[in-house]
PDB file of C-alpha atoms in Angstrom:
ATOM      1  CA  MET A  14      -9.901  16.124  49.478  1.00  0.00           C
ATOM      2  CA  LEU A  15      -6.705  18.092  49.156  1.00  0.00           C
ATOM      3  CA  PRO A  16      -6.017  20.111  45.991  1.00  0.00           C
ATOM      4  CA  VAL A  17      -3.754  18.701  43.302  1.00  0.00           C
ATOM      5  CA  VAL A  18      -0.838  20.348  41.496  1.00  0.00           C
ATOM      6  CA  VAL A  19       0.619  18.874  38.291  1.00  0.00           C
ATOM      7  CA  LEU A  20       4.225  19.569  37.254  1.00  0.00           C
ATOM      8  CA  PRO A  21       4.902  18.918  33.534  1.00  0.00           C
ATOM      9  CA  GLY A  22       7.782  16.877  32.199  1.00  0.00           C
ATOM     10  CA  TYR A  23      10.947  18.111  30.522  1.00  0.00           C
ATOM     11  CA  LEU A  24      10.331  20.500  27.606  1.00  0.00           C
ATOM     12  CA  ALA A  25       6.581  20.002  28.017  1.00  0.00           C
ATOM     13  CA  ALA A  26       4.032  22.790  28.293  1.00  0.00           C
ATOM     14  CA  ALA A  27       1.035  23.082  30.599  1.00  0.00           C
ATOM     15  CA  PRO A  28      -1.614  22.631  27.856  1.00  0.00           C
ATOM     16  CA  ASP A  29      -0.397  19.059  27.303  1.00  0.00           C
ATOM     17  CA  TYR A  30      -1.786  18.277  30.750  1.00  0.00           C
ATOM     18  CA  TYR A  31      -5.114  20.046  30.488  1.00  0.00           C
ATOM     19  CA  PRO A  32      -6.979  16.832  29.553  1.00  0.00           C
ATOM     20  CA  LEU A  33      -5.619  15.201  32.737  1.00  0.00           C
ATOM     21  CA  ARG A  34      -6.500  18.319  34.748  1.00  0.00           C
ATOM     22  CA  ASP A  35     -10.013  18.451  33.322  1.00  0.00           C
ATOM     23  CA  TYR A  36     -10.649  14.760  33.939  1.00  0.00           C
ATOM     24  CA  LEU A  37      -9.534  15.050  37.572  1.00  0.00           C
ATOM     25  CA  ARG A  38     -11.767  18.084  37.972  1.00  0.00           C
ATOM     26  CA  GLN A  39     -14.682  16.006  36.694  1.00  0.00           C
ATOM     27  CA  LEU A  40     -13.895  13.569  39.505  1.00  0.00           C
ATOM     28  CA  GLY A  41     -14.257  16.403  42.010  1.00  0.00           C
ATOM     29  CA  PHE A  42     -10.640  17.423  42.594  1.00  0.00           C
ATOM     30  CA  VAL A  43      -9.305  20.979  42.654  1.00  0.00           C
ATOM     31  CA  VAL A  44      -6.429  20.792  40.161  1.00  0.00           C
ATOM     32  CA  GLU A  45      -3.908  23.243  38.756  1.00  0.00           C
ATOM     33  CA  VAL A  46      -1.077  22.670  36.299  1.00  0.00           C
ATOM     34  CA  VAL A  47       2.150  24.622  36.797  1.00  0.00           C
ATOM     35  CA  PRO A  48       1.877  27.157  33.920  1.00  0.00           C
ATOM     36  CA  LEU A  49       5.036  26.237  32.045  1.00  0.00           C
ATOM     37  CA  ARG A  50       5.729  26.826  28.368  1.00  0.00           C
ATOM     38  CA  VAL A  51       8.284  24.979  26.290  1.00  0.00           C
ATOM     39  CA  ARG A  52      10.587  27.977  26.526  1.00  0.00           C
ATOM     40  CA  SER A  53      10.325  27.883  30.328  1.00  0.00           C
ATOM     41  CA  TRP A  54      12.738  24.961  30.156  1.00  0.00           C
ATOM     42  CA  PHE A  55      15.365  26.672  27.987  1.00  0.00           C
ATOM     43  CA  PRO A  56      17.407  28.044  30.945  1.00  0.00           C
ATOM     44  CA  THR A  57      17.762  24.472  32.249  1.00  0.00           C
ATOM     45  CA  LEU A  58      19.209  22.976  29.064  1.00  0.00           C
ATOM     46  CA  GLY A  59      22.574  21.250  29.213  1.00  0.00           C
ATOM     47  CA  GLY A  60      22.152  20.105  32.802  1.00  0.00           C
ATOM     48  CA  ARG A  61      21.926  23.609  34.235  1.00  0.00           C
ATOM     49  CA  SER A  62      19.959  24.508  37.346  1.00  0.00           C
ATOM     50  CA  VAL A  63      16.219  23.738  37.404  1.00  0.00           C
ATOM     51  CA  ALA A  64      15.619  26.675  39.759  1.00  0.00           C
ATOM     52  CA  PRO A  65      13.251  28.426  37.279  1.00  0.00           C
ATOM     53  CA  ILE A  66      10.992  25.358  37.322  1.00  0.00           C
ATOM     54  CA  LEU A  67      11.147  25.140  41.113  1.00  0.00           C
ATOM     55  CA  GLU A  68      10.145  28.805  41.364  1.00  0.00           C
ATOM     56  CA  ALA A  69       7.126  28.227  39.110  1.00  0.00           C
ATOM     57  CA  LEU A  70       6.164  25.133  41.099  1.00  0.00           C
ATOM     58  CA  ASP A  71       6.361  26.955  44.428  1.00  0.00           C
ATOM     59  CA  THR A  72       4.355  29.908  43.099  1.00  0.00           C
ATOM     60  CA  THR A  73       1.619  27.553  41.917  1.00  0.00           C
ATOM     61  CA  ILE A  74       1.475  25.600  45.169  1.00  0.00           C
ATOM     62  CA  GLN A  75       1.357  28.737  47.327  1.00  0.00           C
ATOM     63  CA  SER A  76      -1.394  30.164  45.120  1.00  0.00           C
ATOM     64  CA  VAL A  77      -3.458  26.972  45.413  1.00  0.00           C
ATOM     65  CA  LEU A  78      -3.004  26.862  49.185  1.00  0.00           C
ATOM     66  CA  ASN A  79      -4.040  30.512  49.537  1.00  0.00           C
ATOM     67  CA  GLU A  80      -7.094  30.114  47.305  1.00  0.00           C
ATOM     68  CA  THR A  81      -8.350  26.892  48.870  1.00  0.00           C
ATOM     69  CA  GLY A  82      -7.254  27.318  52.469  1.00  0.00           C
ATOM     70  CA  ALA A  83      -5.845  23.795  52.364  1.00  0.00           C
ATOM     71  CA  SER A  84      -2.871  22.841  54.513  1.00  0.00           C
ATOM     72  CA  ALA A  85      -1.159  20.774  51.815  1.00  0.00           C
ATOM     73  CA  VAL A  86      -1.445  19.496  48.248  1.00  0.00           C
ATOM     74  CA  HIS A  87      -1.049  16.262  46.363  1.00  0.00           C
ATOM     75  CA  LEU A  88       1.772  16.771  43.856  1.00  0.00           C
ATOM     76  CA  ILE A  89       1.909  14.912  40.531  1.00  0.00           C
ATOM     77  CA  GLY A  90       5.211  15.067  38.657  1.00  0.00           C
ATOM     78  CA  HIS A  91       5.446  13.699  35.140  1.00  0.00           C
ATOM     79  CA  SER A  92       8.820  12.489  33.830  1.00  0.00           C
ATOM     80  CA  ALA A  93      11.517  14.978  34.946  1.00  0.00           C
ATOM     81  CA  GLY A  94       8.803  16.754  36.918  1.00  0.00           C
ATOM     82  CA  GLY A  95       8.966  13.870  39.381  1.00  0.00           C
ATOM     83  CA  TRP A  96      12.607  14.237  40.370  1.00  0.00           C
ATOM     84  CA  ILE A  97      12.351  18.028  40.261  1.00  0.00           C
ATOM     85  CA  SER A  98       9.529  17.666  42.776  1.00  0.00           C
ATOM     86  CA  ARG A  99      11.881  15.713  45.025  1.00  0.00           C
ATOM     87  CA  ILE A 100      14.250  18.688  45.012  1.00  0.00           C
ATOM     88  CA  TYR A 101      11.319  20.934  45.925  1.00  0.00           C
ATOM     89  CA  LEU A 102      10.471  18.752  48.930  1.00  0.00           C
ATOM     90  CA  GLY A 103      13.979  19.077  50.316  1.00  0.00           C
ATOM     91  CA  ASP A 104      15.369  21.132  53.165  1.00  0.00           C
ATOM     92  CA  GLN A 105      18.939  21.372  51.876  1.00  0.00           C
ATOM     93  CA  PRO A 106      20.164  24.256  49.675  1.00  0.00           C
ATOM     94  CA  TYR A 107      19.858  23.754  45.940  1.00  0.00           C
ATOM     95  CA  ASP A 108      21.428  26.486  43.822  1.00  0.00           C
ATOM     96  CA  GLY A 109      21.525  28.666  46.918  1.00  0.00           C
ATOM     97  CA  GLN A 110      17.892  28.239  47.940  1.00  0.00           C
ATOM     98  CA  VAL A 111      15.976  25.963  50.296  1.00  0.00           C
ATOM     99  CA  TRP A 112      12.421  25.136  49.224  1.00  0.00           C
ATOM    100  CA  ALA A 113      11.370  22.810  52.077  1.00  0.00           C
ATOM    101  CA  GLY A 114       8.265  21.810  50.159  1.00  0.00           C
ATOM    102  CA  HIS A 115       7.785  18.768  52.372  1.00  0.00           C
ATOM    103  CA  GLN A 116       5.701  20.988  54.633  1.00  0.00           C
ATOM    104  CA  TRP A 117       3.208  21.658  51.810  1.00  0.00           C
ATOM    105  CA  VAL A 118       3.020  18.244  50.124  1.00  0.00           C
ATOM    106  CA  GLN A 119       1.171  15.214  51.460  1.00  0.00           C
ATOM    107  CA  THR A 120       1.537  12.880  48.471  1.00  0.00           C
ATOM    108  CA  LEU A 121       4.021  12.789  45.603  1.00  0.00           C
ATOM    109  CA  ILE A 122       2.925  10.765  42.571  1.00  0.00           C
ATOM    110  CA  THR A 123       5.534  10.385  39.845  1.00  0.00           C
ATOM    111  CA  LEU A 124       4.520   9.345  36.334  1.00  0.00           C
ATOM    112  CA  GLY A 125       7.260   7.660  34.324  1.00  0.00           C
ATOM    113  CA  THR A 126       9.972   9.608  36.139  1.00  0.00           C
ATOM    114  CA  PRO A 127      13.592   8.584  35.477  1.00  0.00           C
ATOM    115  CA  HIS A 128      14.669   8.691  39.119  1.00  0.00           C
ATOM    116  CA  ARG A 129      18.173   7.700  38.046  1.00  0.00           C
ATOM    117  CA  SER A 130      20.092   8.257  34.856  1.00  0.00           C
ATOM    118  CA  GLN A 131      23.529   7.790  33.333  1.00  0.00           C
ATOM    119  CA  GLU A 132      22.956  10.581  30.798  1.00  0.00           C
ATOM    120  CA  ARG A 133      25.631  13.207  31.432  1.00  0.00           C
ATOM    121  CA  TRP A 134      23.351  16.231  31.080  1.00  0.00           C
ATOM    122  CA  THR A 135      21.060  15.049  33.872  1.00  0.00           C
ATOM    123  CA  ARG A 136      23.658  13.564  36.211  1.00  0.00           C
ATOM    124  CA  ARG A 137      24.416  16.788  38.099  1.00  0.00           C
ATOM    125  CA  ASN A 138      20.835  17.299  39.191  1.00  0.00           C
ATOM    126  CA  LEU A 139      19.894  13.655  39.656  1.00  0.00           C
ATOM    127  CA  ASP A 140      23.041  12.884  41.620  1.00  0.00           C
ATOM    128  CA  PHE A 141      22.132  15.763  43.932  1.00  0.00           C
ATOM    129  CA  VAL A 142      18.607  14.407  44.381  1.00  0.00           C
ATOM    130  CA  ASN A 143      19.586  10.801  45.006  1.00  0.00           C
ATOM    131  CA  THR A 144      22.491  11.634  47.286  1.00  0.00           C
ATOM    132  CA  THR A 145      20.640  14.222  49.355  1.00  0.00           C
ATOM    133  CA  TYR A 146      17.164  12.660  49.400  1.00  0.00           C
ATOM    134  CA  PRO A 147      17.529   8.934  48.602  1.00  0.00           C
ATOM    135  CA  GLY A 148      14.411   6.863  48.004  1.00  0.00           C
ATOM    136  CA  ALA A 149      11.122   7.807  49.665  1.00  0.00           C
ATOM    137  CA  TYR A 150      13.045  10.210  51.870  1.00  0.00           C
ATOM    138  CA  TYR A 151      10.374  11.985  53.917  1.00  0.00           C
ATOM    139  CA  GLY A 152       8.431   9.552  56.068  1.00  0.00           C
ATOM    140  CA  GLN A 153       5.404  11.823  56.378  1.00  0.00           C
ATOM    141  CA  ILE A 154       4.986  11.999  52.594  1.00  0.00           C
ATOM    142  CA  ARG A 155       3.362   9.206  50.613  1.00  0.00           C
ATOM    143  CA  TYR A 156       5.472   8.450  47.549  1.00  0.00           C
ATOM    144  CA  VAL A 157       3.733   6.657  44.674  1.00  0.00           C
ATOM    145  CA  CYS A 158       5.834   5.848  41.593  1.00  0.00           C
ATOM    146  CA  LEU A 159       4.145   4.716  38.378  1.00  0.00           C
ATOM    147  CA  ALA A 160       5.983   2.841  35.631  1.00  0.00           C
ATOM    148  CA  GLY A 161       4.682   1.743  32.245  1.00  0.00           C
ATOM    149  CA  LYS A 162       5.456  -1.670  30.767  1.00  0.00           C
ATOM    150  CA  ALA A 163       4.643  -1.045  27.122  1.00  0.00           C
ATOM    151  CA  ILE A 164       7.746  -1.419  24.948  1.00  0.00           C
ATOM    152  CA  TYR A 165      10.729  -3.734  25.187  1.00  0.00           C
ATOM    153  CA  GLY A 166      13.934  -2.066  24.078  1.00  0.00           C
ATOM    154  CA  THR A 167      15.748  -3.561  21.129  1.00  0.00           C
ATOM    155  CA  SER A 168      18.486  -2.192  18.900  1.00  0.00           C
ATOM    156  CA  ARG A 169      16.990  -3.952  15.895  1.00  0.00           C
ATOM    157  CA  GLY A 170      14.074  -2.983  13.705  1.00  0.00           C
ATOM    158  CA  SER A 171      12.619   0.476  13.256  1.00  0.00           C
ATOM    159  CA  PHE A 172      13.994   3.862  14.313  1.00  0.00           C
ATOM    160  CA  ALA A 173      11.389   3.890  17.103  1.00  0.00           C
ATOM    161  CA  ASN A 174      12.810   0.639  18.453  1.00  0.00           C
ATOM    162  CA  TRP A 175      16.342   2.028  18.293  1.00  0.00           C
ATOM    163  CA  PHE A 176      15.285   5.253  20.050  1.00  0.00           C
ATOM    164  CA  THR A 177      13.617   3.295  22.842  1.00  0.00           C
ATOM    165  CA  TYR A 178      16.653   1.064  23.287  1.00  0.00           C
ATOM    166  CA  GLN A 179      18.995   4.069  23.482  1.00  0.00           C
ATOM    167  CA  SER A 180      16.701   5.906  25.890  1.00  0.00           C
ATOM    168  CA  TYR A 181      16.595   2.937  28.258  1.00  0.00           C
ATOM    169  CA  LYS A 182      20.353   2.437  28.001  1.00  0.00           C
ATOM    170  CA  LEU A 183      21.087   6.092  28.776  1.00  0.00           C
ATOM    171  CA  THR A 184      18.841   5.868  31.800  1.00  0.00           C
ATOM    172  CA  CYS A 185      19.696   2.575  33.461  1.00  0.00           C
ATOM    173  CA  GLY A 186      22.647   1.249  31.487  1.00  0.00           C
ATOM    174  CA  GLU A 187      20.654  -1.511  29.838  1.00  0.00           C
ATOM    175  CA  GLY A 188      18.629  -1.049  26.681  1.00  0.00           C
ATOM    176  CA  ALA A 189      17.104  -4.518  26.491  1.00  0.00           C
ATOM    177  CA  CYS A 190      14.404  -4.093  29.123  1.00  0.00           C
ATOM    178  CA  TRP A 191      10.776  -3.059  29.572  1.00  0.00           C
ATOM    179  CA  GLY A 192       9.562   0.492  29.937  1.00  0.00           C
ATOM    180  CA  ASP A 193       7.111   3.116  28.744  1.00  0.00           C
ATOM    181  CA  GLY A 194       9.058   3.939  25.588  1.00  0.00           C
ATOM    182  CA  VAL A 195      11.273   6.522  27.333  1.00  0.00           C
ATOM    183  CA  THR A 196      11.789   5.468  30.959  1.00  0.00           C
ATOM    184  CA  PRO A 197      12.564   1.847  31.876  1.00  0.00           C
ATOM    185  CA  VAL A 198      10.535   0.296  34.677  1.00  0.00           C
ATOM    186  CA  ALA A 199      13.534  -0.090  36.989  1.00  0.00           C
ATOM    187  CA  ALA A 200      14.402   3.623  36.828  1.00  0.00           C
ATOM    188  CA  ALA A 201      10.815   4.776  37.444  1.00  0.00           C
ATOM    189  CA  HIS A 202      10.672   3.293  40.939  1.00  0.00           C
ATOM    190  CA  LEU A 203      12.066   4.473  44.266  1.00  0.00           C
ATOM    191  CA  GLU A 204      13.136   2.410  47.237  1.00  0.00           C
ATOM    192  CA  GLY A 205      10.524   2.686  49.981  1.00  0.00           C
ATOM    193  CA  ALA A 206       7.815   4.071  47.689  1.00  0.00           C
ATOM    194  CA  GLU A 207       4.603   2.423  46.559  1.00  0.00           C
ATOM    195  CA  ASN A 208       5.893   1.248  43.191  1.00  0.00           C
ATOM    196  CA  LEU A 209       3.322   0.347  40.549  1.00  0.00           C
ATOM    197  CA  VAL A 210       3.593  -1.055  37.022  1.00  0.00           C
ATOM    198  CA  TYR A 211       0.893  -0.579  34.390  1.00  0.00           C
ATOM    199  CA  GLU A 212       0.798  -2.742  31.300  1.00  0.00           C
ATOM    200  CA  ASP A 213       0.758  -1.072  27.860  1.00  0.00           C
ATOM    201  CA  VAL A 214       1.079   2.474  29.222  1.00  0.00           C
ATOM    202  CA  LEU A 215       3.196   4.944  27.246  1.00  0.00           C
ATOM    203  CA  HIS A 216       5.334   7.765  28.563  1.00  0.00           C
ATOM    204  CA  ALA A 217       3.658  10.991  27.504  1.00  0.00           C
ATOM    205  CA  PRO A 218       0.450  12.494  26.091  1.00  0.00           C
ATOM    206  CA  ARG A 219       2.049  12.772  22.658  1.00  0.00           C
ATOM    207  CA  SER A 220       3.807   9.395  22.640  1.00  0.00           C
ATOM    208  CA  ARG A 221       1.477   7.732  20.193  1.00  0.00           C
ATOM    209  CA  LEU A 222       2.748   4.788  18.154  1.00  0.00           C
ATOM    210  CA  ARG A 223       1.639   4.506  14.552  1.00  0.00           C
ATOM    211  CA  ASP A 224       0.554   0.916  15.064  1.00  0.00           C
ATOM    212  CA  ARG A 225      -1.058   1.696  18.451  1.00  0.00           C
ATOM    213  CA  PRO A 226      -2.805   5.059  18.033  1.00  0.00           C
ATOM    214  CA  ASP A 227      -5.119   4.412  20.981  1.00  0.00           C
ATOM    215  CA  ALA A 228      -2.427   3.341  23.447  1.00  0.00           C
ATOM    216  CA  PRO A 229      -2.901   5.191  26.767  1.00  0.00           C
ATOM    217  CA  TRP A 230      -0.425   7.206  28.780  1.00  0.00           C
ATOM    218  CA  TYR A 231      -0.374   7.672  32.570  1.00  0.00           C
ATOM    219  CA  GLY A 232      -2.914  10.493  32.373  1.00  0.00           C
ATOM    220  CA  SER A 233      -5.483   8.711  30.211  1.00  0.00           C
ATOM    221  CA  PRO A 234      -8.842   8.309  31.990  1.00  0.00           C
ATOM    222  CA  GLU A 235      -8.698   4.514  32.007  1.00  0.00           C
ATOM    223  CA  ILE A 236      -5.291   4.623  33.721  1.00  0.00           C
ATOM    224  CA  VAL A 237      -6.120   7.495  36.088  1.00  0.00           C
ATOM    225  CA  ALA A 238      -9.028   5.358  37.275  1.00  0.00           C
ATOM    226  CA  HIS A 239      -6.465   3.011  38.826  1.00  0.00           C
ATOM    227  CA  TRP A 240      -4.337   5.564  40.661  1.00  0.00           C
ATOM    228  CA  GLN A 241      -6.708   8.423  41.512  1.00  0.00           C
ATOM    229  CA  GLN A 242      -7.365   6.652  44.827  1.00  0.00           C
ATOM    230  CA  TYR A 243      -4.055   8.098  46.073  1.00  0.00           C
ATOM    231  CA  LEU A 244      -5.498  11.603  45.711  1.00  0.00           C
ATOM    232  CA  LYS A 245      -8.437  10.938  47.997  1.00  0.00           C
ATOM    233  CA  ALA A 246      -6.442  10.900  51.220  1.00  0.00           C
ATOM    234  CA  SER A 247      -6.673  14.110  53.205  1.00  0.00           C
TER     235      SER A 247
END
């Protein structure tokens, strides 16, 4: 099996993904999380370049390849980590640099990634991604996009309901729809990818609802059991 690299989501730190890493290691995979801290994201705030994240991702992948002798990795990108990974795959200049990561990645699995957004701070980067590398762009790479169908957005009720509604609306232009509490289902999928929907799955490790303290996220063992098959290809 090929090694696995996990890229955290926006403003998330590597330790949030250690339970996912450790569970995959128990299954026999070689797994590393890109060693980001919350402050690693600060230079990217306000829609600025995500080059610092791309640099950390490339360093991690090259290290894993050198240590294992593997020819490629399976890449898991959570939330913004998914579309940032699509930039990494590309062979066109981004902020003056070409990463061409498609030569090192066999499978890209995105977890609750907003592959499109109407939020002005993310438009610059996402417009670049979707214009330059639309859909499942590289035919030799297996794209697997996971969406969670856990919360229906509504502007009524609690603050949590309002937040979910606004998050969906900022992403796809419609707040009254299903999603994982942050990313609506429609935005989490890519044309040409293997697009999957999981019932009652929340967006992130820390997205725990008061009335559903045991609700899983994409990296919970019972959910990983469904998609870890995509990491077994070599």
